Short mmCIF file of C-alpha atoms in Angstrom, two decimals:
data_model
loop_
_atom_site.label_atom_id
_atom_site.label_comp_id
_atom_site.label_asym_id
_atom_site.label_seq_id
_atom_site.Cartn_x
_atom_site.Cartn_y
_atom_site.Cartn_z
CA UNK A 235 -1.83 -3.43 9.43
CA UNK A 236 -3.17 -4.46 3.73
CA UNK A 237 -5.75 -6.44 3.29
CA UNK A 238 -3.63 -8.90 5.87
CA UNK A 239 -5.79 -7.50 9.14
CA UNK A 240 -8.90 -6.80 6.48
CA UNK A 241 -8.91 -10.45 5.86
CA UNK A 242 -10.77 -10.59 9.31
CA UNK A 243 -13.45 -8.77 7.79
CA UNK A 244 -13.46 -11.48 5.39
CA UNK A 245 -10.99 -9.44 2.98
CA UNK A 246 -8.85 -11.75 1.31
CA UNK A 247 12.20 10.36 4.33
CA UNK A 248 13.55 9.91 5.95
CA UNK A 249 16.76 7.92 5.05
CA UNK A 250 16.65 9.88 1.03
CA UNK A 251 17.73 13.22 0.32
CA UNK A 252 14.30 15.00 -0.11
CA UNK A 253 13.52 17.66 -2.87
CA UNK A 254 12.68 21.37 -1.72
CA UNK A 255 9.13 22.45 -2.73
CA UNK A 256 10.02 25.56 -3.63
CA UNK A 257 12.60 25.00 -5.78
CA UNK A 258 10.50 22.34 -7.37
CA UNK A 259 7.66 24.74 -7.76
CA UNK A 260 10.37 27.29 -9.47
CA UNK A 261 11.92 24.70 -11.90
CA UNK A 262 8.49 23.30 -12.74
CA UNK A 263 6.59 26.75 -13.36
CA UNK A 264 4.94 26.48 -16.97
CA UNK A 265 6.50 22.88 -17.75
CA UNK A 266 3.13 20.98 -16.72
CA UNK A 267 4.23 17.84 -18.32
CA UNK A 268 7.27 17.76 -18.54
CA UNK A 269 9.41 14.92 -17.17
CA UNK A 270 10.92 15.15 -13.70
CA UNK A 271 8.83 18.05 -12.68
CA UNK A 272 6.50 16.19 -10.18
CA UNK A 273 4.07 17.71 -7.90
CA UNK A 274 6.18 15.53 -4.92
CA UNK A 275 8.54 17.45 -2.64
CA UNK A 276 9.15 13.94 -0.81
CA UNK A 277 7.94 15.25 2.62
CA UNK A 278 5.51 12.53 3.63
CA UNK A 279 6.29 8.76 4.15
CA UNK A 280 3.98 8.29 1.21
CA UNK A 281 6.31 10.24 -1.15
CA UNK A 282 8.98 8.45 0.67
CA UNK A 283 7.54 4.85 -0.42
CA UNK A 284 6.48 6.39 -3.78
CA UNK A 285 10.48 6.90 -4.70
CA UNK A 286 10.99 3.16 -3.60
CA UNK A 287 8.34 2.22 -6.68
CA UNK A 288 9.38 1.74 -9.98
CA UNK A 289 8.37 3.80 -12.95
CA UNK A 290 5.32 2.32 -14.43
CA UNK A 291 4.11 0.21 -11.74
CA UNK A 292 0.37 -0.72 -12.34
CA UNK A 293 -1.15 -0.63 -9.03
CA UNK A 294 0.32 0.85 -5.92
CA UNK A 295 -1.22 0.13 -2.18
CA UNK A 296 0.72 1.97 0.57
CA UNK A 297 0.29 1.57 4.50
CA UNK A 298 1.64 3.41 7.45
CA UNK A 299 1.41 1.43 9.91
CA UNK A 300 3.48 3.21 12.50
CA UNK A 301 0.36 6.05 12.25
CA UNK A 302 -2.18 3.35 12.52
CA UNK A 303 -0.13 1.94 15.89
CA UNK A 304 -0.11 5.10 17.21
CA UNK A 305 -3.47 5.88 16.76
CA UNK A 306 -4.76 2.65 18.27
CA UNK A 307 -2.17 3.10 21.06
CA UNK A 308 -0.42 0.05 20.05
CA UNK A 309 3.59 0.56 20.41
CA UNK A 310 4.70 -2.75 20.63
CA UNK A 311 8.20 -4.56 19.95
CA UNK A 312 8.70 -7.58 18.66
CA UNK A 313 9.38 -10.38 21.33
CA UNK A 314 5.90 -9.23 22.92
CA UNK A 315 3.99 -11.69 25.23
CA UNK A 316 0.91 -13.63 25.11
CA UNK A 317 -1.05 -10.74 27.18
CA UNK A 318 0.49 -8.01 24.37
CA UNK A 319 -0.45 -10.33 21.65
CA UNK A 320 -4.25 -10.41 22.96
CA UNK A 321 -4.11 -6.97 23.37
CA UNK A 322 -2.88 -6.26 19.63
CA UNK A 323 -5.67 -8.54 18.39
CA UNK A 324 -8.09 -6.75 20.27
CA UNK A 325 -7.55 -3.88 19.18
CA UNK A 326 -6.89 -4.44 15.75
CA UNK A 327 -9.85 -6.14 14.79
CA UNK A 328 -12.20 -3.65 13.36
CA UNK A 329 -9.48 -2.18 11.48
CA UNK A 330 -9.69 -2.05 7.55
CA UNK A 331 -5.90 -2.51 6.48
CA UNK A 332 -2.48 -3.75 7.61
CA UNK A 333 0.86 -4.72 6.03
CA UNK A 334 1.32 -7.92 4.61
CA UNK A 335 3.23 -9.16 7.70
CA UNK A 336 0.21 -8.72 10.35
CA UNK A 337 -0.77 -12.07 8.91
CA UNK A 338 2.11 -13.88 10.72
CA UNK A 339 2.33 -11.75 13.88
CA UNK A 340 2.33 -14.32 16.31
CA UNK A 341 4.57 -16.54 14.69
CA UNK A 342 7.08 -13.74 13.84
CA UNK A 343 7.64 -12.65 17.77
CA UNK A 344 10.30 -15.38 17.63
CA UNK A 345 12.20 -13.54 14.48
CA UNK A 346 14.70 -10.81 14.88
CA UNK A 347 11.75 -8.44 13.19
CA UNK A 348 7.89 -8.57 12.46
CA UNK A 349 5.16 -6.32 11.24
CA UNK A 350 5.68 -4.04 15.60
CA UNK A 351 9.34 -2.98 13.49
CA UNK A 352 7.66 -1.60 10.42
CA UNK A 353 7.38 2.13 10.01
CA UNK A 354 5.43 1.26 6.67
CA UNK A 355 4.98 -0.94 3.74
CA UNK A 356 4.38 -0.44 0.11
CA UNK A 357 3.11 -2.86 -2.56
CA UNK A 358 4.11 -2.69 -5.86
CA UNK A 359 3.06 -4.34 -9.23
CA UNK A 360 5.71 -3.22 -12.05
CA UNK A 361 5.94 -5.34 -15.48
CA UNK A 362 3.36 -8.22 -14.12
CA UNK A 363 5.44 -8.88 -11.08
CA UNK A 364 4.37 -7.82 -7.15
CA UNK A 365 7.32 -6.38 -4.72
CA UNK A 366 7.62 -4.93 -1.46
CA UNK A 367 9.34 -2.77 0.79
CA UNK A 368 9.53 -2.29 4.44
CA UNK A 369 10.64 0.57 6.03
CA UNK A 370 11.72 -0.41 9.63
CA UNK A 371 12.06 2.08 12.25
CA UNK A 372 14.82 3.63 13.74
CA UNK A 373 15.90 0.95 16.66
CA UNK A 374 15.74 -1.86 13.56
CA UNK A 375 19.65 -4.22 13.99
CA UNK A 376 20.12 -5.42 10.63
CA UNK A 377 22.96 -7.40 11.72
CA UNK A 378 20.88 -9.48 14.01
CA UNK A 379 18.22 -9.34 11.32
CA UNK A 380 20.38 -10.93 8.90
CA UNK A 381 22.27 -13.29 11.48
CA UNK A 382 18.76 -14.48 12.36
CA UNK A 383 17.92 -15.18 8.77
CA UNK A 384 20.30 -17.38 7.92
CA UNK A 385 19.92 -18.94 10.99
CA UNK A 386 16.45 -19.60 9.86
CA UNK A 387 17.73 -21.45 7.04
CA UNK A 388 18.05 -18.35 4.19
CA UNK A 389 21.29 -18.47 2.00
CA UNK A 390 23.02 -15.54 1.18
CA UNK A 391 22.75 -14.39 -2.94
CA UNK A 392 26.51 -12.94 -3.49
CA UNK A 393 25.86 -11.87 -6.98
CA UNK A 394 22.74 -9.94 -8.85
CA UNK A 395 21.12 -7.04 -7.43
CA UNK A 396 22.71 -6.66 -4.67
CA UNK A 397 24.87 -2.87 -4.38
CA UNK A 398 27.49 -1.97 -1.21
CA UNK A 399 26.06 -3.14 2.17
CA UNK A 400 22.88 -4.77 1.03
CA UNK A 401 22.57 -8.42 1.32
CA UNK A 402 19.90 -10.76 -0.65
CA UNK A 403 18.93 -14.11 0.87
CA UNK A 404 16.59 -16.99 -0.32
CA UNK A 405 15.07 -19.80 0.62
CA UNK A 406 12.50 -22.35 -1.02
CA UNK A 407 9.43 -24.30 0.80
CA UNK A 408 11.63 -27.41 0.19
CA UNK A 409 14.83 -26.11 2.17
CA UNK A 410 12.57 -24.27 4.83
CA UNK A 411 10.90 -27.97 5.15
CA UNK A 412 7.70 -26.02 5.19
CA UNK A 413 5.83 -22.63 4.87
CA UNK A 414 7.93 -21.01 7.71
CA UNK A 415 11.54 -20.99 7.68
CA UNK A 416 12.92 -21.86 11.07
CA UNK A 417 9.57 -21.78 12.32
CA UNK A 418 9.45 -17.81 12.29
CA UNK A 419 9.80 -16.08 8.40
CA UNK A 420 7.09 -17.04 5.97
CA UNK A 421 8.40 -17.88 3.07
CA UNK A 422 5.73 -16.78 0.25
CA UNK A 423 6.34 -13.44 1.18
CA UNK A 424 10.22 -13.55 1.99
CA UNK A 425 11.48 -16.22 -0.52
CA UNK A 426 13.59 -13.55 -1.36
CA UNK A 427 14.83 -11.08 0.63
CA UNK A 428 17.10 -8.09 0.19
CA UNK A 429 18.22 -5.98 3.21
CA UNK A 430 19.23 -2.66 2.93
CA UNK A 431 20.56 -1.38 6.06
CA UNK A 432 21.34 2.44 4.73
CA UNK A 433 17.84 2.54 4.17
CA UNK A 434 16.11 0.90 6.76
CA UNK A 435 14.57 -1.24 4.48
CA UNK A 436 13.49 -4.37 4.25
CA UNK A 437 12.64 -5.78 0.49
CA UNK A 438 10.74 -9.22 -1.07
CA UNK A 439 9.47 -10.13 -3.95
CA UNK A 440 11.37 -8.86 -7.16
CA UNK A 441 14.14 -7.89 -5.47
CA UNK A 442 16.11 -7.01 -8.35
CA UNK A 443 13.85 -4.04 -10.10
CA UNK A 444 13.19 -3.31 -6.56
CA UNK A 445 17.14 -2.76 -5.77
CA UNK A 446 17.57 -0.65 -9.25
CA UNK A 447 15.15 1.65 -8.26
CA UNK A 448 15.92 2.07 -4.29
CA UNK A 449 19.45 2.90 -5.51
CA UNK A 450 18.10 5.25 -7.92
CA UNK A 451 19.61 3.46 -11.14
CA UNK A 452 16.28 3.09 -12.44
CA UNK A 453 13.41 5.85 -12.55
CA UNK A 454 10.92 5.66 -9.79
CA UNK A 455 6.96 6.25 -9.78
CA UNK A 456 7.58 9.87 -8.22
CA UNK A 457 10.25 10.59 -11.11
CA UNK A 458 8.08 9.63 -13.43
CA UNK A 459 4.80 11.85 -11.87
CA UNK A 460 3.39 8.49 -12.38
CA UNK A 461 -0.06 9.22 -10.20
CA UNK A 462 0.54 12.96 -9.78
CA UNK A 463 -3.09 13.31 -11.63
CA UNK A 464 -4.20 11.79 -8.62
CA UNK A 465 -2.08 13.34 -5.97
CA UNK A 466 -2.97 16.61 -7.23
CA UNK A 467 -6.47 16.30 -5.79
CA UNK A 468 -5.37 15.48 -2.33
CA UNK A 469 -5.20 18.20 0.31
CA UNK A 470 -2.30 16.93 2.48
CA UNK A 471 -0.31 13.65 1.64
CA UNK A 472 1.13 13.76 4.96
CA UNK A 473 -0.87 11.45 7.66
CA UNK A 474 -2.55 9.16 5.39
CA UNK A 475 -2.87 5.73 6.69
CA UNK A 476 -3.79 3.97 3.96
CA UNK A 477 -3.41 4.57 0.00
CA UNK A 478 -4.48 2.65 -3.24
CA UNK A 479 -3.20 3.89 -6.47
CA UNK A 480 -4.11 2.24 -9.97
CA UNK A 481 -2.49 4.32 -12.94
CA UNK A 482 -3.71 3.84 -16.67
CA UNK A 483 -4.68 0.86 -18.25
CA UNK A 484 -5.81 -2.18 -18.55
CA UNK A 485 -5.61 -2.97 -14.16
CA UNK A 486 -8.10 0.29 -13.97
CA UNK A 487 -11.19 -1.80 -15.57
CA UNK A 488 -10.15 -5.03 -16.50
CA UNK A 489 -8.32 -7.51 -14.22
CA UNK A 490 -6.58 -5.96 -11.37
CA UNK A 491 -3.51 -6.97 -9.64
CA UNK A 492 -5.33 -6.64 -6.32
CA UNK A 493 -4.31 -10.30 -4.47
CA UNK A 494 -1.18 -11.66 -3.37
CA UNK A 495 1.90 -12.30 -5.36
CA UNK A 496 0.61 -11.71 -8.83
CA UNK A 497 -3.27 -13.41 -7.96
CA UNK A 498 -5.21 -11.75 -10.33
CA UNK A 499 -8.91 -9.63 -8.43
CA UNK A 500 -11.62 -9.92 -10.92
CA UNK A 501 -14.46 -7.23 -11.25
CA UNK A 502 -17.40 -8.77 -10.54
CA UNK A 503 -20.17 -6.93 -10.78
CA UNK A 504 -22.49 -8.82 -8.63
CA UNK A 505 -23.68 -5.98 -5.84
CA UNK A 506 -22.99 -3.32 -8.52
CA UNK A 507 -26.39 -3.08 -10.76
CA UNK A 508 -26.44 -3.87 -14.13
CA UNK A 509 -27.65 -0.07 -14.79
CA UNK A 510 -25.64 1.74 -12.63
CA UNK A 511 -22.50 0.14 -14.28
CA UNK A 512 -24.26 0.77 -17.78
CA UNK A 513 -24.33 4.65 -16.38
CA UNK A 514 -20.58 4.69 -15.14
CA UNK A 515 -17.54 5.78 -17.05
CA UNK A 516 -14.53 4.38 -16.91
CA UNK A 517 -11.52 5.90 -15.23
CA UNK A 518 -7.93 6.06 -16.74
CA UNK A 519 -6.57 6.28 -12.97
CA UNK A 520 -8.52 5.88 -9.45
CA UNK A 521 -7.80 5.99 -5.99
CA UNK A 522 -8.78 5.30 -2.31
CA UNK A 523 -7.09 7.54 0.64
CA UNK A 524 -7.96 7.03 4.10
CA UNK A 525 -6.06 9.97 6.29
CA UNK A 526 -6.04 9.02 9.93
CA UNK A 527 -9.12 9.89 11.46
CA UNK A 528 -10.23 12.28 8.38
CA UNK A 529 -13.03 11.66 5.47
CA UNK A 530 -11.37 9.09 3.67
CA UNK A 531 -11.55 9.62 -0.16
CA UNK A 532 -11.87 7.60 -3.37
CA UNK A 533 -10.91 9.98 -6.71
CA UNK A 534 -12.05 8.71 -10.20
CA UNK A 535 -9.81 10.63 -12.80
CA UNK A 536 -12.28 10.71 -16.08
CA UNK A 537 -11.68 11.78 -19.66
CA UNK A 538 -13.13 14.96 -19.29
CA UNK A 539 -15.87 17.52 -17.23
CA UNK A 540 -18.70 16.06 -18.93
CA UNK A 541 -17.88 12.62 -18.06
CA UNK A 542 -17.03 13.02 -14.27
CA UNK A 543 -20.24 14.68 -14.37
CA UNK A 544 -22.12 11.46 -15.19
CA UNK A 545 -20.44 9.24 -13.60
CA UNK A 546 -20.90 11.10 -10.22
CA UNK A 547 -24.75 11.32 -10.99
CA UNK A 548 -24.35 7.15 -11.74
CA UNK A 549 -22.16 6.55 -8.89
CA UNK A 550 -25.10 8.71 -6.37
CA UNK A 551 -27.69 6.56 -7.74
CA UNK A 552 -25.84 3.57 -7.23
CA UNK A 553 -24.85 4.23 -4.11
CA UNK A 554 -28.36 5.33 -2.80
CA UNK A 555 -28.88 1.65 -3.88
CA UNK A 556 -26.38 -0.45 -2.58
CA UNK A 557 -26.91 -3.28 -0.38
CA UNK A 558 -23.84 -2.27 1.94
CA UNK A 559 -22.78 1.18 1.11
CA UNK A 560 -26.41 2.56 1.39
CA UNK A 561 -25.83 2.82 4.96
CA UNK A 562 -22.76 4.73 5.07
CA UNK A 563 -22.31 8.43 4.82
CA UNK A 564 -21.12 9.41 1.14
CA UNK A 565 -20.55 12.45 -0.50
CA UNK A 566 -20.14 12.33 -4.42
CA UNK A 567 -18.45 15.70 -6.18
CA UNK A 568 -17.24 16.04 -10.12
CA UNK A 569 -13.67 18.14 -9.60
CA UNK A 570 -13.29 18.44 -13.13
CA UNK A 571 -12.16 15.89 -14.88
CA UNK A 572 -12.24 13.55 -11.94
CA UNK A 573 -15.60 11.94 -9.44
CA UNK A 574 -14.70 12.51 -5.86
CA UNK A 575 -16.25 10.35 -3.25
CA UNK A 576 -15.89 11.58 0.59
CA UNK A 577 -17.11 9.18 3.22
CA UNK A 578 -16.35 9.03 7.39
CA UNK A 579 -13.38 7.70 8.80
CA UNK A 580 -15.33 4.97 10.72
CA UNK A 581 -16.25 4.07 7.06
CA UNK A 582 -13.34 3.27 5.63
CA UNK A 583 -14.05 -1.10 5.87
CA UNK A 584 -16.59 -0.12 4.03
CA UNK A 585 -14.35 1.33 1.63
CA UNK A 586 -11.38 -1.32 1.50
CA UNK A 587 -14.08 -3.95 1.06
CA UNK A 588 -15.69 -2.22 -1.94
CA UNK A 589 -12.29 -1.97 -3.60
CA UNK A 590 -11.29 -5.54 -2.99
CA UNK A 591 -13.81 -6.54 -5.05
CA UNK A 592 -13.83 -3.93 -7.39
CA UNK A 593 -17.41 -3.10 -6.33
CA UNK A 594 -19.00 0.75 -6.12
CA UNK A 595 -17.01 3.48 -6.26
CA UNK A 596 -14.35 1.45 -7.46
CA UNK A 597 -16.22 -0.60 -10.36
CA UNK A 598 -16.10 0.73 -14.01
CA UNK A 599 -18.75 1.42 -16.72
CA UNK A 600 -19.54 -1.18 -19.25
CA UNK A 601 -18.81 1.03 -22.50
#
């Protein structure tokens, strides 16, 4: 369920050969550094999604959503009735996060899949430009899936990315005669389309550095150990429901690539207090993890000890202060080089609002 389901709180492994930990651990003893020697032994669905993401990629959001169905008791297929449909709604109300398909639920019960078929979804911003995958679960019939497509209106793509079984299809506002083609596939997020049946995967967007690096012609974010200095300060990557990754840069403090299809999320600053923010430093990588039904965490990776250290006494007194977070439960560490910020699962809206708008613990120091 991205921000699509947090929008009503006013938000805007299994198909891959996986890598043994041990032998990782072996090859990679005394190489810290080095390329290829990540800390990932691709045993979670996060590491899974992780080698779908291409090398450099900004800003990363990841959501299981098959973990967050279970947990609310929500197994539903797609086809489901009015009475499921209230149900789903329900239930689904107070929660923080959902894939980008939960927006168009409803109206995708009449499509050969909607968001009931994803196992889980990852975001991507590589080189300026937003993709993302779908991993569909096990019962998923890409034939019908594609049948239904271009039934919807989609035409096929027989030349570009495309590699053995995959097939790309495409279709503009003008030739779906609206925003959803035949009435059931919205078309901002599946203008393009590539399915990739050996996979399980569904994938919109830019398709084409999307396809290079699902085929494994083109280096991935877990080849590169692209966020590993903030995966290395997670106990267990297996079970989390929700994950926000920003690497180094520019996205960290300035403008981040936070909104749909390349909209641009700007910090600003206006519940965070002019001193606090004076106080904070500014991280080279942060991120937000919300296990299910576990302390969800937010890790700040700082240039050194010294300045984790203040900017975890900065980020307390902020936080003491806060309009909203003041209420909530937080616990503020330095591990470090990084600020660690624990706070209750029940918290976590709190948490996806604050980094929607780049507010406290997410927001950056002014020097």
């Amino acid at each position: 369920m991205s921000a699509s389901i947090g929008r009503i709180l006013t938000l805007s492994t299994r198909g891959r050969a996986t890598r043994s930990g041990v032998a990782l651990l072996l090859s990679c003893a005394g190489l810290a550094g080095v390329s290829g020697c990540s800390l990932l032994d691709g045993g979670s669905r996060l590491e899974e999604a992780l080698e779908h993401v291409p090398a450099g990629a900004s800003t990363v959001t990841f959501v299981d959503r098959a973990a967050a169905a279970d947990r609310l008791d929500l197994d539903l297929e797609t086809g489901a009735g009015d009475a499921e449909l209230d149900r789903w709604a329900e239930d689904a109300v107070d929660e923080a996060y959902g894939t980008k398909l939960a927006d168009y639920t409803r109206t995708m019960q009449g499509a050969a899949f909607s968001d009931f078929d994803v196992e889980w979804e990852v975001e991507a911003f590589a080189g300026g430009a937003p993709y993302r995958v779908w991993k569909l679960d096990e019962d998923a019939d890409f034939d019908a899936i594609e049948k239904d497509m271009l039934d919807a209106g989609f035409s096929p793509e027989r030349e570009g990315a495309a590699q053995g079984d995959d097939v790309v299809l495409s279709i503009g506002l003008k030739e779906a005669n609206g925003t959803m083609a035949g009435d059931r596939y919205p078309v901002a997020l599946m203008g393009t389309t590539a399915l990739v049946p050996d996979e399980r995967l569904v994938v919109t967007g830019n398709v084409t550095a999307a396809l290079k690096t699902v085929h494994d012609d083109a280096d991935s974010a877990a080849d590169a150990d692209d966020f590993d200095e903030l995966l290395e300060r997670v106990d267990d990557l297996d079970g989390l429901e929700y994950v926000f990754l920003a690497g180094e840069g520019e996205q960290t403090c300035g403008p981040a690539r936070l909104g749909d299809d390349g909209a641009t999320g700007e910090a600003t600053g206006e519940a965070t207090g002019e001193a606090t923010r004076e106080a904070l430093g500014r991280p080279g990588a942060f991120g937000l993890f919300v296990p299910t039904d576990a302390d969800s965490r937010v890790i700040r990776v700082l240039a050194d000890d010294e300045a984790a250290t203040a900017d975890a006494d900065a980020l307390r007194a902020g936080l003491a202060e806060h309009a909203s977070l003041s209420e909530i439960d937080t616990k503020v560490d330095s591990d470090g080089a990084a600020t660690v910020v624990r706070t209750g699962f029940g918290d976590r809206r709190y948490m996806v609002r604050a980094l929607f708008t780049l507010d406290l613990p997410f927001a950056c120091g002014t020097t």
